[in-house]
JSON list of C-alpha atoms in Angstrom, two decimals:
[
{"chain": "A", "resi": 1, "resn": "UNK", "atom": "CA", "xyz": [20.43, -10.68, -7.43]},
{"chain": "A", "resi": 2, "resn": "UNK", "atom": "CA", "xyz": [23.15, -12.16, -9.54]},
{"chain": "A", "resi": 3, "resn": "UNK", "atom": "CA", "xyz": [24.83, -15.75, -8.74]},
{"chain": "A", "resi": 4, "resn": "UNK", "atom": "CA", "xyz": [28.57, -13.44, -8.76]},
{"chain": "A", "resi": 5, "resn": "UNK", "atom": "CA", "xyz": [30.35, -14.06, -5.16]},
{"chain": "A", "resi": 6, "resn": "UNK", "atom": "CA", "xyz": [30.78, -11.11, -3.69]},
{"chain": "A", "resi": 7, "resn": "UNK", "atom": "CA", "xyz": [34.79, -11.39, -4.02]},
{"chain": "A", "resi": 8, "resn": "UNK", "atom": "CA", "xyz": [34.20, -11.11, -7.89]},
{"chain": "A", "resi": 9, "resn": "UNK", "atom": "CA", "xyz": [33.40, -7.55, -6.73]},
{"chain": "A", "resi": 10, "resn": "UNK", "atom": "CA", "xyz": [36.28, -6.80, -4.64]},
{"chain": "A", "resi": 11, "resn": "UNK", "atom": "CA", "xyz": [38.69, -6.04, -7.29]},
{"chain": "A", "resi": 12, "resn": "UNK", "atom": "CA", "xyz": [36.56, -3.52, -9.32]},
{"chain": "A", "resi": 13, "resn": "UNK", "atom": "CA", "xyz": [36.17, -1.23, -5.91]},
{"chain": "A", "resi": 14, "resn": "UNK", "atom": "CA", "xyz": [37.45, 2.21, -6.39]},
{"chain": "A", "resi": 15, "resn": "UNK", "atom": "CA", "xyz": [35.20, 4.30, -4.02]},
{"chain": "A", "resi": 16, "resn": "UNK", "atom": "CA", "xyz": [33.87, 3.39, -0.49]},
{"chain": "A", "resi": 17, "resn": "UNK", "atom": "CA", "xyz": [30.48, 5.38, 0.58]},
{"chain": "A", "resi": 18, "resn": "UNK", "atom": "CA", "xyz": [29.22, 4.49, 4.10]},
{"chain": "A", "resi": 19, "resn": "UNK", "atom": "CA", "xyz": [25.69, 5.52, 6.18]},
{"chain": "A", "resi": 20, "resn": "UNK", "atom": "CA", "xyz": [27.12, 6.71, 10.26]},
{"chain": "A", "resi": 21, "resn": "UNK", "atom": "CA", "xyz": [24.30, 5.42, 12.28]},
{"chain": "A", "resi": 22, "resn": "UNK", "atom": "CA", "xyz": [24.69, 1.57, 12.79]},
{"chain": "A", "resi": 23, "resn": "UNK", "atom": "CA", "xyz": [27.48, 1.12, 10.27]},
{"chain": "A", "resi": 24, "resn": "UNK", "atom": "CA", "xyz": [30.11, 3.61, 11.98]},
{"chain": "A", "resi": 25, "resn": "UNK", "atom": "CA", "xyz": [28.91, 3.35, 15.06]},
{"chain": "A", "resi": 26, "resn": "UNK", "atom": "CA", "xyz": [26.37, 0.55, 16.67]},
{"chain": "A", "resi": 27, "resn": "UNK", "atom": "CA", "xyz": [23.13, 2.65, 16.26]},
{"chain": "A", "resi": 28, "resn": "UNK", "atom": "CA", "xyz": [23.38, 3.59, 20.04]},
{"chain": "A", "resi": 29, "resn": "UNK", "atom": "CA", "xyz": [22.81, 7.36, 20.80]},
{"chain": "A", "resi": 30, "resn": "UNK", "atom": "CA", "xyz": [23.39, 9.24, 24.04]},
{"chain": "A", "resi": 31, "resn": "UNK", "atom": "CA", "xyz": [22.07, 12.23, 25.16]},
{"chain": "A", "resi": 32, "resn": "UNK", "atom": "CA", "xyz": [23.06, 14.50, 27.77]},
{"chain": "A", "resi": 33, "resn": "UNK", "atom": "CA", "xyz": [21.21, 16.83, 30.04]},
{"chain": "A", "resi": 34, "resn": "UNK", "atom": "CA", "xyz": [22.14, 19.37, 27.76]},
{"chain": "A", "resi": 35, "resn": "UNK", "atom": "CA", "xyz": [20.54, 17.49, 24.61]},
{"chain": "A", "resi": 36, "resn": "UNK", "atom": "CA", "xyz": [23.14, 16.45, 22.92]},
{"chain": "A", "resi": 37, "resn": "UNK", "atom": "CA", "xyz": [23.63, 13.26, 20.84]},
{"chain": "A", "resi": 38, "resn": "UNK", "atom": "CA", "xyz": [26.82, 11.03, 21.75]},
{"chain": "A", "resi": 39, "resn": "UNK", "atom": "CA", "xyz": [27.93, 8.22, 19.34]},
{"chain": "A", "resi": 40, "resn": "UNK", "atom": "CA", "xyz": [31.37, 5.83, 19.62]},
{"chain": "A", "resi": 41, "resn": "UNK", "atom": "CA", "xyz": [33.16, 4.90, 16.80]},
{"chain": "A", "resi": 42, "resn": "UNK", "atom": "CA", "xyz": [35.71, 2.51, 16.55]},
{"chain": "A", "resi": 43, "resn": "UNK", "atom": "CA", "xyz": [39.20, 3.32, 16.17]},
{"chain": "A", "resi": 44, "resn": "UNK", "atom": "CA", "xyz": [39.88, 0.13, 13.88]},
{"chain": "A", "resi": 45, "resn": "UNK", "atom": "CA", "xyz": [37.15, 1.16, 11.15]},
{"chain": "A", "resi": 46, "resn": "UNK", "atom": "CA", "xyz": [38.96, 4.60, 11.85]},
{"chain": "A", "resi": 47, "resn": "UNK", "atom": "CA", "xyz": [41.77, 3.31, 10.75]},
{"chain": "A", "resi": 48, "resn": "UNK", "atom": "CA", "xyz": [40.99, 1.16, 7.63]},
{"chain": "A", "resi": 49, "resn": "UNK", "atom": "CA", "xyz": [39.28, 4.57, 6.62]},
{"chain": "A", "resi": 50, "resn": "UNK", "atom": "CA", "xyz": [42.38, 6.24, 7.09]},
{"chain": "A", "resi": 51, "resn": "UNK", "atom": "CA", "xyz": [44.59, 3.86, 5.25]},
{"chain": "A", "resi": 52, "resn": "UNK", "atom": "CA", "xyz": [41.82, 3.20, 2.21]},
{"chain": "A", "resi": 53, "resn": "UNK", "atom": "CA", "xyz": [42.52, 6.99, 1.73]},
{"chain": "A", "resi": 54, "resn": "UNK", "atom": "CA", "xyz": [46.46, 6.80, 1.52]},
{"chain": "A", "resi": 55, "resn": "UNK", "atom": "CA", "xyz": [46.15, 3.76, -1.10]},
{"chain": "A", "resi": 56, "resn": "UNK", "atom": "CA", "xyz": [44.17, 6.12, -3.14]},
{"chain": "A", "resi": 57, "resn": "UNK", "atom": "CA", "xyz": [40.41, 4.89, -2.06]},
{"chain": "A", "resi": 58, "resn": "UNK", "atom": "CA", "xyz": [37.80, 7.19, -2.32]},
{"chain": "A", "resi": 59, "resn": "UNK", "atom": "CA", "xyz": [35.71, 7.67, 1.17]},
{"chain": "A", "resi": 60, "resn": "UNK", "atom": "CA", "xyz": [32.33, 9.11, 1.15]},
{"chain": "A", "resi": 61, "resn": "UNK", "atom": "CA", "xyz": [29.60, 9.45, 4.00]},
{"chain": "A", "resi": 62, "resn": "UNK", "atom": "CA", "xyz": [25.95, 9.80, 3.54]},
{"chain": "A", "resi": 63, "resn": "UNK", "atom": "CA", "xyz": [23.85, 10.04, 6.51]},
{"chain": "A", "resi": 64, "resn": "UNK", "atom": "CA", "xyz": [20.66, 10.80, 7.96]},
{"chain": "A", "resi": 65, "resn": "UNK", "atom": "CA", "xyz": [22.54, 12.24, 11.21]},
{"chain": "A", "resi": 66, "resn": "UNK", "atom": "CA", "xyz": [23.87, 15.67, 11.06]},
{"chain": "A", "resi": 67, "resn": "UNK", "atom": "CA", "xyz": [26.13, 15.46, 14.69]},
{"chain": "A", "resi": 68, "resn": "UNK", "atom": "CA", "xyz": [28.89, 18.31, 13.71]},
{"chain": "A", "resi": 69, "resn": "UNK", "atom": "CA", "xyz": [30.91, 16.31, 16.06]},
{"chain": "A", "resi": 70, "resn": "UNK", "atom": "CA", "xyz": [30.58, 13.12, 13.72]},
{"chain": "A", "resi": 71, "resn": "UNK", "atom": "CA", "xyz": [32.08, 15.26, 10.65]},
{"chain": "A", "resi": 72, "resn": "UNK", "atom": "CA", "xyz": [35.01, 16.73, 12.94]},
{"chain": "A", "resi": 73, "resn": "UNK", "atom": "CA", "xyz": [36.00, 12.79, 13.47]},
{"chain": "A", "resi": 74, "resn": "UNK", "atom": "CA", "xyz": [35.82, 12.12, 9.97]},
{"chain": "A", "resi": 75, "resn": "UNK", "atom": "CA", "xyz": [37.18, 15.12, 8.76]},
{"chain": "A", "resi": 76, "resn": "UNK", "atom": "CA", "xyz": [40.39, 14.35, 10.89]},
{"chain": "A", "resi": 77, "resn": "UNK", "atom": "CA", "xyz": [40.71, 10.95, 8.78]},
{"chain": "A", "resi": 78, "resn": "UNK", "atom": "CA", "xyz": [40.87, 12.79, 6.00]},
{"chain": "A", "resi": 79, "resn": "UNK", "atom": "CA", "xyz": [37.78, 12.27, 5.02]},
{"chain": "A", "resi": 80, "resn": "UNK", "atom": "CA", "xyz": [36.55, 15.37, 2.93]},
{"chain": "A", "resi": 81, "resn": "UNK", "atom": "CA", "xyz": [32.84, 14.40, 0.87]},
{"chain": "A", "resi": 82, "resn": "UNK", "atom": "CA", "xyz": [30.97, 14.04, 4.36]},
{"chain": "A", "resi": 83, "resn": "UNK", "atom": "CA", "xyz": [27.15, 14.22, 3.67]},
{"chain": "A", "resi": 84, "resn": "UNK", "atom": "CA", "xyz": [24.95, 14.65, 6.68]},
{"chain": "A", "resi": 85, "resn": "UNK", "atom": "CA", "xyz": [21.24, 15.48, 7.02]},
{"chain": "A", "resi": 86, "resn": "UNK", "atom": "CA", "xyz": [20.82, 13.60, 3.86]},
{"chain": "A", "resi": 87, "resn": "UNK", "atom": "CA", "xyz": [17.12, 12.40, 3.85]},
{"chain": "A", "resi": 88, "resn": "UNK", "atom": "CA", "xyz": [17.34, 11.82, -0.03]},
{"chain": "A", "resi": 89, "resn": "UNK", "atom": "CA", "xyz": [20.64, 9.54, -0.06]},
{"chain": "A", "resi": 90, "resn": "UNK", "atom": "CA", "xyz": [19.89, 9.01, -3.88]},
{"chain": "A", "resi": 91, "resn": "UNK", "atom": "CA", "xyz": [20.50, 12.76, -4.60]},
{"chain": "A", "resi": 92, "resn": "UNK", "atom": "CA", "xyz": [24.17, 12.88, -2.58]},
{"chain": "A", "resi": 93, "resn": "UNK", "atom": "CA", "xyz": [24.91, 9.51, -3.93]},
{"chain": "A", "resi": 94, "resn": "UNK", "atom": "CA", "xyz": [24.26, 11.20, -7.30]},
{"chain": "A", "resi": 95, "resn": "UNK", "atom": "CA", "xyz": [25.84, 14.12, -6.98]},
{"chain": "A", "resi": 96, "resn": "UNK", "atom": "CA", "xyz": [29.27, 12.46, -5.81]},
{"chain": "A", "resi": 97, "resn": "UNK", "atom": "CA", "xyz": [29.88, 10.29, -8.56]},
{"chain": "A", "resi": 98, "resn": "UNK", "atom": "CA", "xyz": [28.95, 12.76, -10.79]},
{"chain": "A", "resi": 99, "resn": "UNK", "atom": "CA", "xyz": [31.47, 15.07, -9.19]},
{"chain": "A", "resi": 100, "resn": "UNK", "atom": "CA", "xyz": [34.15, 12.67, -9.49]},
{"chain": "A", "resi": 101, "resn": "UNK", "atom": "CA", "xyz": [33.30, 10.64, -12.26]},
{"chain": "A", "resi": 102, "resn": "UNK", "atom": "CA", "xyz": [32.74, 7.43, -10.94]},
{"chain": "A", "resi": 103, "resn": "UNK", "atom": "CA", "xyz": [30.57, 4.43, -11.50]},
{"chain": "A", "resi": 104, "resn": "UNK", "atom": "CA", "xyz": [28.04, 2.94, -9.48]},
{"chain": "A", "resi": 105, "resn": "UNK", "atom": "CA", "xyz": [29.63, -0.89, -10.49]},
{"chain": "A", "resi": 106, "resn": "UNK", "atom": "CA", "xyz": [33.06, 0.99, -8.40]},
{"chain": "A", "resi": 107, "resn": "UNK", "atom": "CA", "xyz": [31.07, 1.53, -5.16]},
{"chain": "A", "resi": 108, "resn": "UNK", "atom": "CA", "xyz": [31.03, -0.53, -2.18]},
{"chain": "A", "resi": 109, "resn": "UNK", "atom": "CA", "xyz": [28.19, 1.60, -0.09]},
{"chain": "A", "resi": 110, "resn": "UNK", "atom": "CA", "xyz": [27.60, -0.22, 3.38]},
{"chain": "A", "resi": 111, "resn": "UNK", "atom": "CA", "xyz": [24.13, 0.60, 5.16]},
{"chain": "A", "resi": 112, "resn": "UNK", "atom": "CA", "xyz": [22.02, -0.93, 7.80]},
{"chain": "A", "resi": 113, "resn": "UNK", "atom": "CA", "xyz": [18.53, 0.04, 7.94]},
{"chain": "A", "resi": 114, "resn": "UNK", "atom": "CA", "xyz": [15.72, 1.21, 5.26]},
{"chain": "A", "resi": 115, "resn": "UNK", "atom": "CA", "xyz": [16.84, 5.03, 4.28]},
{"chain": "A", "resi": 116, "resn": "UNK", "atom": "CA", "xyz": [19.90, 2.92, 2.85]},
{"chain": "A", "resi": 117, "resn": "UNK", "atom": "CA", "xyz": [17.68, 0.71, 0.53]},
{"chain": "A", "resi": 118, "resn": "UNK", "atom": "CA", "xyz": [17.43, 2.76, -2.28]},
{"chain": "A", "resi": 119, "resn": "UNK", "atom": "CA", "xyz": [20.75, 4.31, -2.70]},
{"chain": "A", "resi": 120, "resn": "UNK", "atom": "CA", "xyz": [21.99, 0.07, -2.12]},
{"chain": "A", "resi": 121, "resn": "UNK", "atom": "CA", "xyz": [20.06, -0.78, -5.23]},
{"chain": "A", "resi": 122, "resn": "UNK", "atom": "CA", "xyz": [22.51, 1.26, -7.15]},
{"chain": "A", "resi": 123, "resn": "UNK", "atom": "CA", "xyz": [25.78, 0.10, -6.34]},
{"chain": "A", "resi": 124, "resn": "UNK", "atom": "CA", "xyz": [27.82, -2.68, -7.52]},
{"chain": "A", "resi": 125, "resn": "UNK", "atom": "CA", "xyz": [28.93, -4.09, -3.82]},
{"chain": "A", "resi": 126, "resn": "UNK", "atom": "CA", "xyz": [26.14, -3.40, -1.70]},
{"chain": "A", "resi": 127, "resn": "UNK", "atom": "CA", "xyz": [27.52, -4.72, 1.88]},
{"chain": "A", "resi": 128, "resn": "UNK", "atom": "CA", "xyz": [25.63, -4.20, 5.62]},
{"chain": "A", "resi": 129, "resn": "UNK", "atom": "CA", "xyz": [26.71, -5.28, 8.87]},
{"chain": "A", "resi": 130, "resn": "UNK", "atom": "CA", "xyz": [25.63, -8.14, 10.69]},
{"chain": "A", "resi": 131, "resn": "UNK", "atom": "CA", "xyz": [23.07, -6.44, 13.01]},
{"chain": "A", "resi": 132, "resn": "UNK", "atom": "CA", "xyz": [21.51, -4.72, 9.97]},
{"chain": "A", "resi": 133, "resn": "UNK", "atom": "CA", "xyz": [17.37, -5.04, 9.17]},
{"chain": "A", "resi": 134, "resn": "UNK", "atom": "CA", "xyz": [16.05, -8.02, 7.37]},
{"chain": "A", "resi": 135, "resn": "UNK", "atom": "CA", "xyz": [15.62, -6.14, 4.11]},
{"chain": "A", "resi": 136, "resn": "UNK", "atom": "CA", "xyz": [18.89, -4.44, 4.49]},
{"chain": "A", "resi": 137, "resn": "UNK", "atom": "CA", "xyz": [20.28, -7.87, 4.62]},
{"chain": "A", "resi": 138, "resn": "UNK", "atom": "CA", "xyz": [18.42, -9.12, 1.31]},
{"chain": "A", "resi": 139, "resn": "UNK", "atom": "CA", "xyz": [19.79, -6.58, -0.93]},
{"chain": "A", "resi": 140, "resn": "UNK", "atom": "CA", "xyz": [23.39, -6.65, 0.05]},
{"chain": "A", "resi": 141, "resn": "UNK", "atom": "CA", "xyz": [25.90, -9.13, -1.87]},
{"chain": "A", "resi": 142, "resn": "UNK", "atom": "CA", "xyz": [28.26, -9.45, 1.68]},
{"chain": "A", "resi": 143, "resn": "UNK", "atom": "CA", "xyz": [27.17, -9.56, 5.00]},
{"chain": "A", "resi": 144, "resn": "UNK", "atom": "CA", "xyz": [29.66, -9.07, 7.14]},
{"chain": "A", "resi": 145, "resn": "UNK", "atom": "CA", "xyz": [30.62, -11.12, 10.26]},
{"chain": "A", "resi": 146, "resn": "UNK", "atom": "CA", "xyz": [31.16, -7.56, 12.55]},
{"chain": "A", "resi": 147, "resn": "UNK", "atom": "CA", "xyz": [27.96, -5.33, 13.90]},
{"chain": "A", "resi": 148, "resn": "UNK", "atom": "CA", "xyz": [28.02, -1.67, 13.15]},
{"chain": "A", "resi": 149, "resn": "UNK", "atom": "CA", "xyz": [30.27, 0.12, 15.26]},
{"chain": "A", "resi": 150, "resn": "UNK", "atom": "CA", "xyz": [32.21, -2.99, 15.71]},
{"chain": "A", "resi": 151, "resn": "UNK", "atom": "CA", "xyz": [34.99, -3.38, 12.69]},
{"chain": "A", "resi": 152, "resn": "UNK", "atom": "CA", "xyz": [32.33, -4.10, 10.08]},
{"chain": "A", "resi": 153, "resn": "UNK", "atom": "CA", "xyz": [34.11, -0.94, 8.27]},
{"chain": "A", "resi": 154, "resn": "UNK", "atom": "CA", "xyz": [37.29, -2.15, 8.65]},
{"chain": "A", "resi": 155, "resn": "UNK", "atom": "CA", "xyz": [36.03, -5.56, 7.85]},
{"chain": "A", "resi": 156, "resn": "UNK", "atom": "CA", "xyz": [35.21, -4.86, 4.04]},
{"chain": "A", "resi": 157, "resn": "UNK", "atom": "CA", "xyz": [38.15, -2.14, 3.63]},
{"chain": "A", "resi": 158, "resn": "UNK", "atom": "CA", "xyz": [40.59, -4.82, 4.78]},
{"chain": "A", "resi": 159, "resn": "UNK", "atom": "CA", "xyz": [38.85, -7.58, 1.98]},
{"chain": "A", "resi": 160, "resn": "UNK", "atom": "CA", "xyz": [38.82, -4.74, -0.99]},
{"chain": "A", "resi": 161, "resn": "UNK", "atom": "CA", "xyz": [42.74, -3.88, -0.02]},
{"chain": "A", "resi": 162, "resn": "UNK", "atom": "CA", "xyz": [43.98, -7.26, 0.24]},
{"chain": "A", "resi": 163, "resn": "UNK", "atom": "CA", "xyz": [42.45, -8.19, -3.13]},
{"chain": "A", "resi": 164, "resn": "UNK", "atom": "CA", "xyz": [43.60, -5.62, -4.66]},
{"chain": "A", "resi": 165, "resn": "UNK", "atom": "CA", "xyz": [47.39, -5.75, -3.35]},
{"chain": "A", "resi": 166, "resn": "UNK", "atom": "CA", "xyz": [47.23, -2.74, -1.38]},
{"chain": "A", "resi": 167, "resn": "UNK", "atom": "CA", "xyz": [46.34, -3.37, 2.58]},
{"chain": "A", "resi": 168, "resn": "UNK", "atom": "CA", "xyz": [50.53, -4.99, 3.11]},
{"chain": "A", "resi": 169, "resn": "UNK", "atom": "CA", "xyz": [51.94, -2.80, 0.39]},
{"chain": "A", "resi": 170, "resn": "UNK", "atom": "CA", "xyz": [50.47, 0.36, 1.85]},
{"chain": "A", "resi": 171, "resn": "UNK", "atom": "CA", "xyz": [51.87, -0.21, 5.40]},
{"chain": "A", "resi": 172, "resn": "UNK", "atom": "CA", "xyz": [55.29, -1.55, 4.03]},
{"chain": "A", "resi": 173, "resn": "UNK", "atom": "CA", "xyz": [55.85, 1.41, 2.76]},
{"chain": "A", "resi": 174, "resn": "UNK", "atom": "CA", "xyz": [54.91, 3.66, 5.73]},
{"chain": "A", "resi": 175, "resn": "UNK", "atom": "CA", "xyz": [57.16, 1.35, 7.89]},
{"chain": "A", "resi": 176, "resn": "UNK", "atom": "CA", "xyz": [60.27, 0.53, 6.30]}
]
């Protein structure tokens, strides 16, 4: 790993791509009688989601999960390149900036546990949330302060928009 603070990183961010289970949401599943999987997400990583897409952000998912409920959420942000079931994150991660034409160096991907290790290695900002695994933790340039499913989400949005002049300018605009 390079000696770069992570901040260096900030202002080349173009494209967001985030893992569900522990990142979005604390890692917590609850089933029903009927067998079904319940997660909680928090409305302020909702949010900074939200608003990274209005200031012209990209927003990808990748995850292991494939809870139809989780994309509905997501696709309500606005969200529209949702991968789920994605055993092979390396092949989505792939495919998306291929789609759009993007660099690895312009992704922040934030992941918390070992199916997020490889496609990590690729980015430029590799970020994790506090409660992440040890080796998740090793590889990422920023660790941040929140857990998953606590504002860790909104936590790096927030940094990348501020840096880049667009977290104040985006709502000043909206509220005038």
């Amino acid at each position: 790993m390079d000696d770069k603070s992570y901040k260096e990183y900030l202002h080349n961010i173009t494209t967001f791509i985030f893992d569900v289970d522990g990142v979005l949401t604390d890692g917590t599943i609850t089933l029903t009688t009927s067998g079904e999987m319940l997660r909680t997400m928090h409305t302020k990583d909702g949010f900074a989601m939200k608003t990274a897409i209005d200031a012209g952000f990209n927003v990808c998912i990748i995850s292991g999960g494939s809870n139809e409920g989780v994309r509905k959420r997501l696709q309500g942000l606005g969200i529209t390149d949702i991968y789920l079931g994605a055993h092979n994150k390396i092949e989505q991660l792939d495919e998306y900036l291929d789609i759009y034409n993007i660099k690895p160096e312009q992704v922040l991907y934030m992941g918390d546990d070992i199916p997020d290790f490889p496609v990590m290695k690729l980015v430029g900002l590799p970020c994790c949330p506090q409660d992440a695994v040890s080796e998740i933790k090793a590889i990422s340039k920023y660790v941040s302060h929140k857990n998953g499913g606590k504002g860790c989400v909104r936590d790096v949005i927030e940094q990348v928009l501020k840096v880049q002049g667009k977290w104040n300018s985006n709502f000043d605009a909206k509220y005038d």
